[in-house]
XYZ file of C-alpha atoms in Angstrom:
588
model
C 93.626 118.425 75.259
C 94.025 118.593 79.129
C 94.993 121.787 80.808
C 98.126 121.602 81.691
C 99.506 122.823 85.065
C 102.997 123.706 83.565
C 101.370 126.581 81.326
C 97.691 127.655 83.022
C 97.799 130.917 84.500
C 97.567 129.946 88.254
C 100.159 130.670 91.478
C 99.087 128.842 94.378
C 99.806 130.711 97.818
C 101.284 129.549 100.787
C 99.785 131.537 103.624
C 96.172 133.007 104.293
C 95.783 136.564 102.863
C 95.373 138.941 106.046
C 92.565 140.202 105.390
C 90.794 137.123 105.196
C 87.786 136.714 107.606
C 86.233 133.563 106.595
C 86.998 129.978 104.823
C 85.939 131.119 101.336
C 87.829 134.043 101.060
C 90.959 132.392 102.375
C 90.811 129.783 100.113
C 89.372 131.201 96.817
C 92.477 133.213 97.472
C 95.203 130.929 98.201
C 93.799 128.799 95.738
C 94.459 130.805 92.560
C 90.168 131.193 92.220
C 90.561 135.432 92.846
C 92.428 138.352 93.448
C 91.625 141.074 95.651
C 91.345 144.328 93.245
C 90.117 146.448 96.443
C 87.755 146.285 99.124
C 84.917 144.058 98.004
C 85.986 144.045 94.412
C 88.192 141.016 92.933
C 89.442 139.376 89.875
C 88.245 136.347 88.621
C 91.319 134.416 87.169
C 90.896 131.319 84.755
C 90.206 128.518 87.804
C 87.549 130.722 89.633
C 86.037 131.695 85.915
C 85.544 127.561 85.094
C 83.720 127.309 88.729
C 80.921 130.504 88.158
C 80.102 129.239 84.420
C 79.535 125.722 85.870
C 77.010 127.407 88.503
C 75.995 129.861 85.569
C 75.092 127.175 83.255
C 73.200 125.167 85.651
C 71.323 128.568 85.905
C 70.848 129.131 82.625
C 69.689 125.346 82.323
C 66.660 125.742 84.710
C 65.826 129.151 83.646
C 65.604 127.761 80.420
C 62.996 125.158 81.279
C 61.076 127.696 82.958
C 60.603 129.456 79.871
C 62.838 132.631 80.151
C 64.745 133.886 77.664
C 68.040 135.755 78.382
C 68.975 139.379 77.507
C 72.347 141.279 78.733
C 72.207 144.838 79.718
C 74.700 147.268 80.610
C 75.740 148.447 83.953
C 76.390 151.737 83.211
C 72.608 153.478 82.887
C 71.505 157.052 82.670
C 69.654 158.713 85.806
C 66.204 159.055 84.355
C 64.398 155.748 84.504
C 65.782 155.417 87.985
C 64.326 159.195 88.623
C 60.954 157.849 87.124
C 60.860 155.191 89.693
C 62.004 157.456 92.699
C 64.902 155.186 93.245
C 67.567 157.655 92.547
C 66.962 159.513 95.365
C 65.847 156.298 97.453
C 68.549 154.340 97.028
C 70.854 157.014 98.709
C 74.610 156.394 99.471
C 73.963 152.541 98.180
C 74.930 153.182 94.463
C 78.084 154.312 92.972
C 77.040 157.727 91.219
C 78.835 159.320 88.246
C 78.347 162.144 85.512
C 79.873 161.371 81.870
C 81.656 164.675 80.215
C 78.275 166.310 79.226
C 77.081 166.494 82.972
C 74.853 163.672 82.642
C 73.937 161.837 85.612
C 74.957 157.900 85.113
C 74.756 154.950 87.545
C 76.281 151.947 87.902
C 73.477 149.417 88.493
C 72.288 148.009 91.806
C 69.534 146.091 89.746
C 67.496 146.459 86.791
C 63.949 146.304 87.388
C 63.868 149.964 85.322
C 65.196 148.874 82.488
C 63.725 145.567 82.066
C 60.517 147.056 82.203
C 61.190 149.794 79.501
C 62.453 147.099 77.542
C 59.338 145.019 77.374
C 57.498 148.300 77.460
C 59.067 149.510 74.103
C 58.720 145.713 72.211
C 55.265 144.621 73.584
C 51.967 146.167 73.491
C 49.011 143.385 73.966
C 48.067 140.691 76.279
C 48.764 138.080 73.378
C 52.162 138.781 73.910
C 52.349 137.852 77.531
C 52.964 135.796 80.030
C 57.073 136.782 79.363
C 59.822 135.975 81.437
C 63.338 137.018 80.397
C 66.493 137.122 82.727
C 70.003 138.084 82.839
C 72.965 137.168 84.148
C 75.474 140.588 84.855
C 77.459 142.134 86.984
C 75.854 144.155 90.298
C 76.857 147.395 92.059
C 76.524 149.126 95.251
C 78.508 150.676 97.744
C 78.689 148.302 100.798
C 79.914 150.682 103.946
C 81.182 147.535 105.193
C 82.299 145.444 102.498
C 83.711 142.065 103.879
C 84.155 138.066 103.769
C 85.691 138.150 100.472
C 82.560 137.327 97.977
C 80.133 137.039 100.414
C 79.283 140.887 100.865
C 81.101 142.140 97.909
C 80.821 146.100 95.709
C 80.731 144.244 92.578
C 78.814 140.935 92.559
C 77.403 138.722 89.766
C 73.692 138.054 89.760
C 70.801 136.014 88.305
C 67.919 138.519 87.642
C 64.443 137.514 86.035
C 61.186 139.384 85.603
C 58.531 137.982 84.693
C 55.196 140.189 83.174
C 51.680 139.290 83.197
C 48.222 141.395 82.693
C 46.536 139.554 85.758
C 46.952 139.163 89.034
C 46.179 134.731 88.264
C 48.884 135.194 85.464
C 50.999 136.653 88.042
C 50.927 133.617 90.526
C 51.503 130.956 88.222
C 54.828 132.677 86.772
C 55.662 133.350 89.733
C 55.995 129.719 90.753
C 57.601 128.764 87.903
C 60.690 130.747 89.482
C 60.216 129.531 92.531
C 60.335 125.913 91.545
C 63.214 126.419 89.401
C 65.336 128.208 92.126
C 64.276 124.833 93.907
C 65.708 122.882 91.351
C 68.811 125.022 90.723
C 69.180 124.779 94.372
C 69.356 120.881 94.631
C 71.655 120.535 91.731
C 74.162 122.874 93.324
C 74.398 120.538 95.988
C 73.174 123.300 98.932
C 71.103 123.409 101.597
C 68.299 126.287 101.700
C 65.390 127.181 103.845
C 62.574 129.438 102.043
C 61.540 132.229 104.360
C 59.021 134.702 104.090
C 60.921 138.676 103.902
C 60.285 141.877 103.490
C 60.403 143.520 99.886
C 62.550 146.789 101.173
C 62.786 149.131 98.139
C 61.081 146.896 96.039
C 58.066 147.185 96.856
C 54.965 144.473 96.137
C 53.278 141.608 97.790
C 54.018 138.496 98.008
C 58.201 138.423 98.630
C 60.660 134.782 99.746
C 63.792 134.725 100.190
C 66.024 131.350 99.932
C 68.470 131.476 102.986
C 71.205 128.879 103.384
C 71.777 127.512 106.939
C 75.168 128.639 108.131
C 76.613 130.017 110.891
C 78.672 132.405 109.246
C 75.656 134.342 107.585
C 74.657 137.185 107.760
C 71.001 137.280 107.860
C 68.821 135.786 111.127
C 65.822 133.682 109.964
C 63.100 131.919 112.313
C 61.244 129.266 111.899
C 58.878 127.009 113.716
C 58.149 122.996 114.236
C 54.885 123.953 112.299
C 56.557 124.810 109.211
C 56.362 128.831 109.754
C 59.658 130.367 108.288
C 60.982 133.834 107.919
C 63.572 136.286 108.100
C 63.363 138.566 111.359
C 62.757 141.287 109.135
C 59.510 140.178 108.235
C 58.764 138.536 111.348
C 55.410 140.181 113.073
C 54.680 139.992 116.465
C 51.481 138.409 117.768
C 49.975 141.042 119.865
C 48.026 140.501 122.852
C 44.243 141.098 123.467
C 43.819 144.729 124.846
C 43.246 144.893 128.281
C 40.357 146.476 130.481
C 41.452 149.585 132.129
C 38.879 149.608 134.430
C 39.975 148.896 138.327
C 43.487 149.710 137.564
C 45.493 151.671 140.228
C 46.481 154.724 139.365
C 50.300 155.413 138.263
C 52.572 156.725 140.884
C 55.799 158.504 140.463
C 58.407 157.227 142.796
C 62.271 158.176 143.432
C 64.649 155.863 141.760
C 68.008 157.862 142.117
C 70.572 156.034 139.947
C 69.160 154.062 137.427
C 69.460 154.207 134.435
C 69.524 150.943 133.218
C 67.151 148.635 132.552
C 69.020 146.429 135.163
C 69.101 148.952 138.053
C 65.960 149.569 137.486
C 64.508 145.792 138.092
C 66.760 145.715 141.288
C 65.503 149.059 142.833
C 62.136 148.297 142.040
C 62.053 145.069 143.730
C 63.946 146.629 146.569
C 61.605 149.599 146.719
C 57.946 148.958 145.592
C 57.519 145.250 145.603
C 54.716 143.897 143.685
C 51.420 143.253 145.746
C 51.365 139.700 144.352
C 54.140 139.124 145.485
C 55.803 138.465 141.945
C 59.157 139.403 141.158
C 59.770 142.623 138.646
C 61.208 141.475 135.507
C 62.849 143.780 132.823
C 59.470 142.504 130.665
C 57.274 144.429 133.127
C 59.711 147.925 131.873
C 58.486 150.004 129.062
C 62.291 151.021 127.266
C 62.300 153.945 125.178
C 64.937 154.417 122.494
C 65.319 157.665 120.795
C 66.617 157.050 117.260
C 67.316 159.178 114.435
C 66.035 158.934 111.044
C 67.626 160.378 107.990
C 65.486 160.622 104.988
C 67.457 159.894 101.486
C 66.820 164.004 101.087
C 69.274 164.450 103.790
C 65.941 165.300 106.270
C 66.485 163.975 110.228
C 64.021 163.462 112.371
C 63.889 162.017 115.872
C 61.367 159.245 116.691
C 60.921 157.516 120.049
C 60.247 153.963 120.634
C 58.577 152.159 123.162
C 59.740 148.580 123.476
C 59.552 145.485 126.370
C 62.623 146.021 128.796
C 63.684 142.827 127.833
C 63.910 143.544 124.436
C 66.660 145.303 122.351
C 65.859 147.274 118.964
C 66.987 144.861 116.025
C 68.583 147.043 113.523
C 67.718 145.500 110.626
C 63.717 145.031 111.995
C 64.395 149.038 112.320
C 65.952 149.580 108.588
C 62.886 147.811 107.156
C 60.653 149.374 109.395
C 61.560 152.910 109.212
C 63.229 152.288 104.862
C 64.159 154.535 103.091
C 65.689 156.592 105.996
C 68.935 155.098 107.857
C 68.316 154.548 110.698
C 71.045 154.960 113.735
C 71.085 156.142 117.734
C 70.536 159.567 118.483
C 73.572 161.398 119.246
C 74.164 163.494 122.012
C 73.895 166.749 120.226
C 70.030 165.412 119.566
C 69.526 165.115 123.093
C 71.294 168.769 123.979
C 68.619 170.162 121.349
C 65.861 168.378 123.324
C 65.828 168.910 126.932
C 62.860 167.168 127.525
C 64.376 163.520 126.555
C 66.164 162.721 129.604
C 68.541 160.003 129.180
C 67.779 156.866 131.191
C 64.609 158.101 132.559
C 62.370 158.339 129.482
C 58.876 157.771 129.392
C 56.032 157.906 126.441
C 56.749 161.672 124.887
C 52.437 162.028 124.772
C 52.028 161.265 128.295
C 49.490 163.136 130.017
C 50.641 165.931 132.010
C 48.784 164.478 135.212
C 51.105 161.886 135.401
C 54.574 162.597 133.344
C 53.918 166.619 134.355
C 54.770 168.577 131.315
C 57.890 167.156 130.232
C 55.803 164.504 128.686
C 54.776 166.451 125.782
C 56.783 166.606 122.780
C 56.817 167.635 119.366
C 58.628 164.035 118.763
C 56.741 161.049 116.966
C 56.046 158.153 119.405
C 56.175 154.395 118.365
C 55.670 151.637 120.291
C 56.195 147.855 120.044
C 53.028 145.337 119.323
C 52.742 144.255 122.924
C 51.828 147.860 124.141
C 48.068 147.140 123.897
C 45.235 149.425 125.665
C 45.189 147.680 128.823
C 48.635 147.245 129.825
C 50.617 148.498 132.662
C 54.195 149.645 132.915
C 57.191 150.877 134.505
C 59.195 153.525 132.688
C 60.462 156.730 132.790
C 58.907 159.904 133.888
C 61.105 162.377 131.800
C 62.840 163.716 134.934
C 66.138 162.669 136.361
C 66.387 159.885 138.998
C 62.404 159.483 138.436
C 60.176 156.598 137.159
C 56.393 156.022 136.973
C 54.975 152.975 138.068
C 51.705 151.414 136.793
C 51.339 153.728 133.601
C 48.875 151.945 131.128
C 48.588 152.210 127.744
C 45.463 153.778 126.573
C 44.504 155.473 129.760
C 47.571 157.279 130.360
C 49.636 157.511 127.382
C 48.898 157.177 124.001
C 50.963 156.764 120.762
C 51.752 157.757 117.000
C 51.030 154.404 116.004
C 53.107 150.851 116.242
C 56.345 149.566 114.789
C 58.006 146.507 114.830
C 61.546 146.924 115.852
C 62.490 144.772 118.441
C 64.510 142.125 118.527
C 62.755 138.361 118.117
C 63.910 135.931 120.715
C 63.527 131.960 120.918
C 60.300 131.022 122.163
C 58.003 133.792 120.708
C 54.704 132.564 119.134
C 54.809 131.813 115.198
C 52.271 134.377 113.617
C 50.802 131.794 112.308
C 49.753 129.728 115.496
C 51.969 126.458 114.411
C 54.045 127.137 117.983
C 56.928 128.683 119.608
C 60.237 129.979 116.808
C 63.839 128.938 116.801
C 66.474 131.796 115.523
C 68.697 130.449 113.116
C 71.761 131.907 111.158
C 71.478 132.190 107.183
C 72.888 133.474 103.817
C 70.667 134.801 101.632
C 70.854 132.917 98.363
C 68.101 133.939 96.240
C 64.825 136.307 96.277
C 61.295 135.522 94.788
C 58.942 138.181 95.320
C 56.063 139.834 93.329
C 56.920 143.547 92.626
C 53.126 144.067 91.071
C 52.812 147.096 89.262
C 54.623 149.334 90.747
C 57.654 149.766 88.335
C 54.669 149.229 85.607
C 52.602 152.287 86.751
C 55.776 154.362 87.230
C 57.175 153.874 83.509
C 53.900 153.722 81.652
C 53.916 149.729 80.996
C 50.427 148.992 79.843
C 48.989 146.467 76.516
C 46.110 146.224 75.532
C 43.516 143.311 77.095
C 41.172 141.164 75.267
C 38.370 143.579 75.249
C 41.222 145.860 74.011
C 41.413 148.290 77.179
C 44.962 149.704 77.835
C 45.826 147.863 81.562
C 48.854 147.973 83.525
C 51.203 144.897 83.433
C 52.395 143.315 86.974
C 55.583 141.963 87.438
C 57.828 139.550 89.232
C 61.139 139.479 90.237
C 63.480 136.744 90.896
C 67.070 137.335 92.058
C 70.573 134.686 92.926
C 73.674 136.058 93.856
C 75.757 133.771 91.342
C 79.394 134.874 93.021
C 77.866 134.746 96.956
C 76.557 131.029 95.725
C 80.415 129.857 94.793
C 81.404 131.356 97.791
C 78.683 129.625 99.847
C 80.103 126.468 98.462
C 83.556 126.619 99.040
C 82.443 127.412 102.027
C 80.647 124.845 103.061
C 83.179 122.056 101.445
C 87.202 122.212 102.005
C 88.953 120.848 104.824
C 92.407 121.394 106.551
C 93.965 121.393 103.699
C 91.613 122.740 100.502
C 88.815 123.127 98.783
C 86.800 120.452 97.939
C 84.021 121.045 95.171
C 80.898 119.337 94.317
C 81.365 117.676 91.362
C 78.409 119.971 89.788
C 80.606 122.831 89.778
C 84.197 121.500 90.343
C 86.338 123.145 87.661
C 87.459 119.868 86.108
C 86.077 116.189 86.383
C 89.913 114.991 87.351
C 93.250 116.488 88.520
C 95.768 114.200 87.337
C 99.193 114.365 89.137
C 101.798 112.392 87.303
C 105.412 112.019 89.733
C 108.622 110.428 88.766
C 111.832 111.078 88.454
C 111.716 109.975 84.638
C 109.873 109.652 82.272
C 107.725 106.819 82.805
C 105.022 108.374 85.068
C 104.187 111.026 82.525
C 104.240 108.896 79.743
C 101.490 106.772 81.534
C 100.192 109.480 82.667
C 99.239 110.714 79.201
C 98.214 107.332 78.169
C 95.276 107.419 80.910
C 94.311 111.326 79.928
C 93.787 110.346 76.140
C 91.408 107.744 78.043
C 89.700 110.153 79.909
C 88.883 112.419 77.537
C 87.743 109.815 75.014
C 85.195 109.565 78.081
C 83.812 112.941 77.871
C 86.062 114.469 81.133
C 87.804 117.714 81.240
C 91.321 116.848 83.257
C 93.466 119.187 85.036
C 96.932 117.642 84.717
C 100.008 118.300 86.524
C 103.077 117.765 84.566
C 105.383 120.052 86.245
C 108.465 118.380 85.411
C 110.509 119.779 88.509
C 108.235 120.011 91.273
C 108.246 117.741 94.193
C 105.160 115.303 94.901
C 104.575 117.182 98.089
C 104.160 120.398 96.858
C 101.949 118.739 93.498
C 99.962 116.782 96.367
C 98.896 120.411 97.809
C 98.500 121.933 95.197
C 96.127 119.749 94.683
C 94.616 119.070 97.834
C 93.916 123.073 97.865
C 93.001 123.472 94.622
C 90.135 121.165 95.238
C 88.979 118.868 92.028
C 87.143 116.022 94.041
C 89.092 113.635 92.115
C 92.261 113.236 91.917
C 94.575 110.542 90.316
C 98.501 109.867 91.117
C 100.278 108.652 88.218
C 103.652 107.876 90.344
C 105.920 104.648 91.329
C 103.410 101.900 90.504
C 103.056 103.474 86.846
C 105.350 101.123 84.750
C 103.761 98.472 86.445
C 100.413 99.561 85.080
C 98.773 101.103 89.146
C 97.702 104.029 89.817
C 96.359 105.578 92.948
C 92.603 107.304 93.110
C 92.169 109.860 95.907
C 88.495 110.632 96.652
C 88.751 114.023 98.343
C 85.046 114.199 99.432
C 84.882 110.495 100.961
C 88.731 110.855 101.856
C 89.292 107.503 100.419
C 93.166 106.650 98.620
C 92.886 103.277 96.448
C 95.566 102.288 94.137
C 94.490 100.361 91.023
C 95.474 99.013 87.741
C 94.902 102.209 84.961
C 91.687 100.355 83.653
C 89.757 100.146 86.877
C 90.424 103.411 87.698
C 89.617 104.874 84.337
C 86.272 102.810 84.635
C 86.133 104.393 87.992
C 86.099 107.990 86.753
C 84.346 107.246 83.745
C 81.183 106.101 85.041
């Protein structure tokens, strides 16, 4: 039987919702696909339900011929495995924390890696048993400070996770691309566009980590990638440092007046008024040592200042600086840090381990001191000399300053070298889509997952795991295919095969319109039919238009006279027919 318009759940709305930031959200909305619960939690109603199993099954499909098996677990887990694993206190403000009536400590779950592991841990106890791969598909949580773009960056999200579980490193690689070639595959089917990029594990921990990013400019994430073939996320993106310099022959550094500046800006301008080169080069903000302060607070509630020494022409990236300085969160020292340290004078700071001949003795401080790959022994600089209206000219690295050791935090502009030689990066804008990476043993070690090998020695297990964002992926593609007017779905994961739309002031269009139906689903189609007796043809027609099946058939004037119109939303085609072409139409 077709679903019929007249009795499904679904109200169709008029007008954006205002809180609506992007396409997706607007439409999955208006639509009748979702309904915002609060921030970045919705409900799925029955149209938005059809759409995720389509996607779902498709998963489950692929996963399938990869060899995993599915389990379910709950969401709701107890503290300790996530205490055993030192997430509990890692993940910080990022999980939704409660206590049941006992006083137990409960969580809802970010991820699983815990108790996937304890599960294979408590069922398996010999090599024989492995290589295993076994998945899920369940419900996510974590508390997004900035929860936004409907589904896109959600507090409750629906994801794909797999593990897989291996006693060898060579066992390890080979299940691992089993995953990644059926994300590939999964990928295609869905119809979308993705660019694997090499990341950074974060909390995760392990080796070998890529993440599948789809091109859009609406995402989220910044990715780089080179003519060569080099791609990655600027997260894992590492600098290709220079040679170190020799120090020998080099002037020594002079502090010279430079009354108001404390910009990067003024600083260029004053020092090519001032002290031009003897080359008779220009200063350039690149020729500038900047040193940020930020502050860095450990999951245990700990804060500690750190100073970092970065290119003038170069901001800090934040999210180079969360990966580089995780767990802590990371954010710009306040001015209550600088009140409680003197010796960090805003605007004119310099390395905080300078040596006293040149920074005086201001440039010694209990503060940790980073600086950026390019800050090789051998290099000279302009940058502050920790007193007000003062900078030092000609400091180098190794001779008069030294530091803590190096950190990768600034920001990654067009042009710089790939790390792997194959030529100069592009920046592009992404959505992250799905994560491969190989977690090792570190969740192994942690909870005591070990089997026996063939010379029957206990060893520890490694691991993979393998992550999609199921609800970010329909949102991706609603994204990426309406118009003016709708939605317009892939016919993968379109939540019926054909909208029929039967008009008429009598009786005759809906009779037809039946007739063909019966057809339709003799040929294996799930239809979506509007018999709304009393609603006008303009309102069916956006209905659906917005609701988005990719093919749509009028059943209207030209139905006692056996014609029918087909609309093809994607191609934007409108062809009227007798009811036998167009059934062979939609049938084949």
């Amino acid at each position: 039987m077709p679903t019929r318009l007249s009795t499904y759940f679904l109200r169709t709305l008029r007008e954006d919702p205002s809180d609506a930031e992007v396409a997706s959200h607007r439409l999955l909305v208006r639509a009748g696909y979702i309904r915002r619960q609060a921030p970045g939690i919705f409900a799925w109603l029955p149209l938005g339900l059809k759409v995720k199993e389509r996607i779902e099954r498709i998963i489950r499909e692929e996963m399938a011929a990869a060899g995993a098996f599915e389990v379910h677990f709950p969401a709701l887990l107890p503290r300790e495995p996530y205490e055993a694993s030192g997430r509990w206190e890692k993940y910080g403000d990022t999980i939704f924390r409660l206590k049941d009536r006992r006083g137990a400590d409960y969580l809802l779950a970010p991820t699983h890696e815990e108790m996937f592991t304890l599960l294979v841990k408590d069922l398996y106890s010999s090599y024989k048993d492995l290589p295993l791969q076994i998945f899920q598909i369940q419900d996510k949580y974590r508390d997004e400070a900035r929860p936004r773009a409907g589904l896109l960056r959600g507090r409750e999200f629906t994801m794909k996770d797999a593990y897989s579980f291996d006693y060898t490193d060579a066992g390890l690689d080979a299940s691992y691309q089993k995953q990644r070639d059926a994300y590939e595959r999964i990928f295609q089917r869905l119809g979308m566009d993705y660019v694997i990029v090499n990341a950074d594990n974060g909390l995760m921990g392990g080796a070998r980590s890529e993440e599948f990013l789809h091109p859009t400019p609406i995402g989220e994430d910044t990715f780089v990638q080179s003519a060569g073939g080099y791609a990655a996320n600027v997260e894992a993106f590492r600098t290709t440092a220079p040679a170190p310099l020799p120090v020998d022959g080099l002037p020594p550094a002079q502090v010279f007046d430079t009354p108001d500046t404390p910009t990067i800006a003024t600083l260029v301008a004053a020092a090519n008024r001032d002290h031009p080169r003897d080359d008779g080069r220009q200063w350039q903000a690149a020729d500038t040592l900047k040193n940020v302060v930020l502050a860095l607070t450990q999951p245990d509630g700990t804060r500690e200042l750190v100073v970092v020494g970065v290119p003038g022409d170069r901001e800090v990236d934040d999210k180079r600086a969360e990966v580089a300085f995780a767990p802590a969160e990371v954010e710009a020292a306040t001015e209550e840090d600088f009140r409680a340290h003197p010796e960090l004078v805003k605007g004119y700071i310099g390395p905080v381990r300078g040596q006293a001949a040149v920074l005086g003795e201001h440039g010694s401080s209990g503060i940790r001191y980073l600086v950026d790959p390019r800050v090789v022994d051998g290099t000279a600089w302009i940058t502050g000399a920790n007193e007000p209206g003062k900078h030092v000219f000609g400091l180098v690295a190794g001779r008069d300053f030294t530091a803590d050791g190096v950190v990768e935090v600034a920001e990654v502009k067009p042009g710089d070298p790939a790390p792997d030689g194959s030529g100069p990066v592009t920046l592009e804008r992404g959505m992250e889509i799905g994560h491969v990476f190989q977690l090792g043993r570190f969740f192994a070690e942690r909870l005591g997952l070990k089997v026996l090998d063939e010379n029957g020695k206990l060893v520890t297990v490694t691991m993979g795991s393998y992550g999609i964002g199921v609800t970010r992926i329909l949102a991706a593609i609603a994204e990426d295919n309406h118009d003016e007017k709708g939605l317009i779905w892939p016919e993968s994961v379109a939540p019926f095969d054909v909208h029929v739309v039967a008009t008429g002031k009598d009786d005759t269009a809906f009779t037809v319109a039946e007739q063909v139906i019966a057809r339709l689903e003799e040929a294996g189609l799930d239809v979506l039919y509007d018999d709304r007796p009393k609603v006008s043809p303009g309102v069916k027609f956006g209905d659906a238009e917005l609701i988005g099946v990719p093919r749509v058939l009028v059943v209207g004037r030209g139905a006692a006279d056996g014609q029918v119109e087909l609309w093809e939303r994607r191609s934007g085609s409108r062809e009227t027919m007798p009811v036998a072409d167009a059934v062979a139409a939609l049938s084949a």
